[in-house]
PDB file of C-alpha atoms in Angstrom:
ATOM      1  CA  MET A   1      97.421 141.791 107.955  1.00 55.00           C
ATOM      2  CA  ARG A   2     100.849 141.664 106.358  1.00 65.00           C
ATOM      3  CA  PHE A   3     101.991 144.630 108.326  1.00 64.00           C
ATOM      4  CA  ALA A   4     100.889 143.132 111.736  1.00 65.00           C
ATOM      5  CA  VAL A   5     102.843 139.843 110.887  1.00 65.00           C
ATOM      6  CA  LYS A   6     105.978 141.898 110.129  1.00 76.00           C
ATOM      7  CA  ILE A   7     105.541 143.847 113.335  1.00 80.00           C
ATOM      8  CA  SER A   8     104.951 140.805 115.624  1.00 80.00           C
ATOM      9  CA  THR A   9     107.963 138.959 113.818  1.00 83.00           C
ATOM     10  CA  LEU A  10     110.170 142.053 114.440  1.00 82.00           C
ATOM     11  CA  LEU A  11     109.108 142.259 118.168  1.00 83.00           C
ATOM     12  CA  PHE A  12     109.871 138.615 118.620  1.00 82.00           C
ATOM     13  CA  ILE A  13     113.225 138.852 117.139  1.00 83.00           C
ATOM     14  CA  GLN A  14     114.047 141.824 119.208  1.00 81.00           C
ATOM     15  CA  CYS A  15     112.913 140.124 122.406  1.00 74.00           C
ATOM     16  CA  MET A  16     115.099 137.046 121.535  1.00 74.00           C
ATOM     17  CA  LEU A  17     117.983 139.139 121.199  1.00 75.00           C
ATOM     18  CA  PHE A  18     117.526 141.199 124.228  1.00 71.00           C
ATOM     19  CA  ILE A  19     117.300 137.982 126.095  1.00 68.00           C
ATOM     20  CA  THR A  20     120.339 136.142 124.782  1.00 62.00           C
ATOM     21  CA  GLY A  21     122.367 139.450 125.106  1.00 58.00           C
ATOM     22  CA  HIS A  22     121.922 139.538 128.940  1.00 56.00           C
ATOM     23  CA  THR A  23     122.778 136.072 129.818  1.00 56.00           C
ATOM     24  CA  LEU A  24     125.618 135.559 132.193  1.00 50.00           C
ATOM     25  CA  ALA A  25     126.749 131.933 131.607  1.00 56.00           C
ATOM     26  CA  GLN A  26     130.430 131.284 132.382  1.00 56.00           C
ATOM     27  CA  ILE A  27     131.611 134.909 132.809  1.00 62.00           C
ATOM     28  CA  ASN A  28     133.161 136.040 136.054  1.00 64.00           C
ATOM     29  CA  SER A  29     132.228 139.119 137.946  1.00 69.00           C
ATOM     30  CA  ASP A  30     134.480 141.378 136.054  1.00 72.00           C
ATOM     31  CA  GLY A  31     132.770 140.191 132.856  1.00 69.00           C
ATOM     32  CA  ILE A  32     135.727 138.404 131.369  1.00 71.00           C
ATOM     33  CA  PRO A  33     135.131 134.851 130.010  1.00 70.00           C
ATOM     34  CA  PHE A  34     137.294 132.113 132.023  1.00 74.00           C
ATOM     35  CA  ILE A  35     139.678 131.616 129.063  1.00 80.00           C
ATOM     36  CA  THR A  36     143.350 131.369 129.098  1.00 83.00           C
ATOM     37  CA  ASN A  37     145.207 131.237 126.007  1.00 86.00           C
ATOM     38  CA  TYR A  38     148.759 129.638 126.120  1.00 88.00           C
ATOM     39  CA  SER A  39     151.500 130.207 123.245  1.00 89.00           C
ATOM     40  CA  PRO A  40     153.396 127.335 121.872  1.00 88.00           C
ATOM     41  CA  ARG A  41     156.436 128.635 123.682  1.00 90.00           C
ATOM     42  CA  THR A  42     154.607 127.982 127.033  1.00 89.00           C
ATOM     43  CA  TYR A  43     154.232 124.331 126.293  1.00 89.00           C
ATOM     44  CA  ALA A  44     157.381 123.788 124.255  1.00 87.00           C
ATOM     45  CA  ALA A  45     155.603 122.061 121.161  1.00 88.00           C
ATOM     46  CA  SER A  46     154.102 122.723 117.833  1.00 86.00           C
ATOM     47  CA  GLU A  47     151.248 125.391 117.649  1.00 88.00           C
ATOM     48  CA  SER A  48     148.749 123.058 116.077  1.00 89.00           C
ATOM     49  CA  ASN A  49     146.523 121.183 118.560  1.00 90.00           C
ATOM     50  CA  TRP A  50     144.376 118.541 116.825  1.00 92.00           C
ATOM     51  CA  SER A  51     142.261 117.046 119.621  1.00 93.00           C
ATOM     52  CA  ILE A  52     141.404 117.270 123.322  1.00 94.00           C
ATOM     53  CA  ALA A  53     140.522 115.001 126.219  1.00 94.00           C
ATOM     54  CA  GLN A  54     139.987 115.231 129.855  1.00 94.00           C
ATOM     55  CA  ASP A  55     140.522 112.424 132.359  1.00 91.00           C
ATOM     56  CA  ASN A  56     138.417 111.665 135.593  1.00 91.00           C
ATOM     57  CA  ARG A  57     141.050 113.795 137.574  1.00 90.00           C
ATOM     58  CA  GLY A  58     140.512 116.846 135.388  1.00 91.00           C
ATOM     59  CA  VAL A  59     143.845 116.442 133.612  1.00 93.00           C
ATOM     60  CA  MET A  60     143.639 117.709 130.001  1.00 94.00           C
ATOM     61  CA  TYR A  61     145.486 115.861 127.114  1.00 94.00           C
ATOM     62  CA  PHE A  62     146.078 117.794 123.905  1.00 94.00           C
ATOM     63  CA  GLY A  63     146.857 115.813 120.369  1.00 92.00           C
ATOM     64  CA  ASN A  64     149.619 117.959 119.114  1.00 90.00           C
ATOM     65  CA  SER A  65     151.307 117.728 115.666  1.00 87.00           C
ATOM     66  CA  ASN A  66     153.998 115.470 117.094  1.00 83.00           C
ATOM     67  CA  SER A  67     153.273 114.391 120.782  1.00 89.00           C
ATOM     68  CA  ILE A  68     150.585 114.556 123.380  1.00 92.00           C
ATOM     69  CA  LEU A  69     150.571 117.356 125.727  1.00 93.00           C
ATOM     70  CA  GLU A  70     149.422 116.967 129.287  1.00 95.00           C
ATOM     71  CA  TYR A  71     148.197 120.060 131.607  1.00 94.00           C
ATOM     72  CA  ASP A  72     147.190 119.631 135.088  1.00 92.00           C
ATOM     73  CA  GLY A  73     146.195 123.154 135.621  1.00 89.00           C
ATOM     74  CA  HIS A  74     149.722 124.072 136.732  1.00 90.00           C
ATOM     75  CA  SER A  75     152.424 122.603 134.417  1.00 93.00           C
ATOM     76  CA  TRP A  76     152.720 121.169 130.974  1.00 94.00           C
ATOM     77  CA  ARG A  77     154.206 117.717 130.306  1.00 94.00           C
ATOM     78  CA  LYS A  78     155.185 116.540 126.722  1.00 93.00           C
ATOM     79  CA  ILE A  79     154.359 112.824 126.082  1.00 91.00           C
ATOM     80  CA  ASP A  80     156.482 111.530 122.957  1.00 88.00           C
ATOM     81  CA  VAL A  81     154.796 109.015 120.691  1.00 87.00           C
ATOM     82  CA  PRO A  82     156.268 106.691 118.084  1.00 85.00           C
ATOM     83  CA  CYS A  83     156.971 107.883 114.605  1.00 81.00           C
ATOM     84  CA  GLN A  84     156.083 111.450 115.820  1.00 73.00           C
ATOM     85  CA  THR A  85     152.785 111.364 113.780  1.00 80.00           C
ATOM     86  CA  TYR A  86     149.878 113.825 114.107  1.00 86.00           C
ATOM     87  CA  ILE A  87     147.511 113.010 117.042  1.00 88.00           C
ATOM     88  CA  LEU A  88     144.271 113.681 115.478  1.00 90.00           C
ATOM     89  CA  SER A  89     142.025 112.100 118.184  1.00 90.00           C
ATOM     90  CA  LEU A  90     142.231 111.151 121.813  1.00 91.00           C
ATOM     91  CA  ALA A  91     140.153 109.150 124.310  1.00 89.00           C
ATOM     92  CA  CYS A  92     140.494 108.410 127.968  1.00 85.00           C
ATOM     93  CA  GLY A  93     139.981 105.168 129.562  1.00 83.00           C
ATOM     94  CA  PRO A  94     139.900 103.550 133.021  1.00 77.00           C
TER      95      PRO A  94
END
């Protein structure tokens, strides 16, 4: 009886691994995920980003160590904040 339970458990785990290994979510036709990494030199700010927010236009905002970075998909803009403090959280409003 115990042997049958171990075999069925092993088959179940194998099936789950097979199914999850063949999903195609968020991967392009070349098999590469849609991820772009930017170096701190690209956006001209500190390498530590603490928070992220996206507005209704699709513009991304990143809370950096001493400023807010705005990225519209083409160019970076640096928004200075008073006292140059860490931006640990961001929220978008109307």
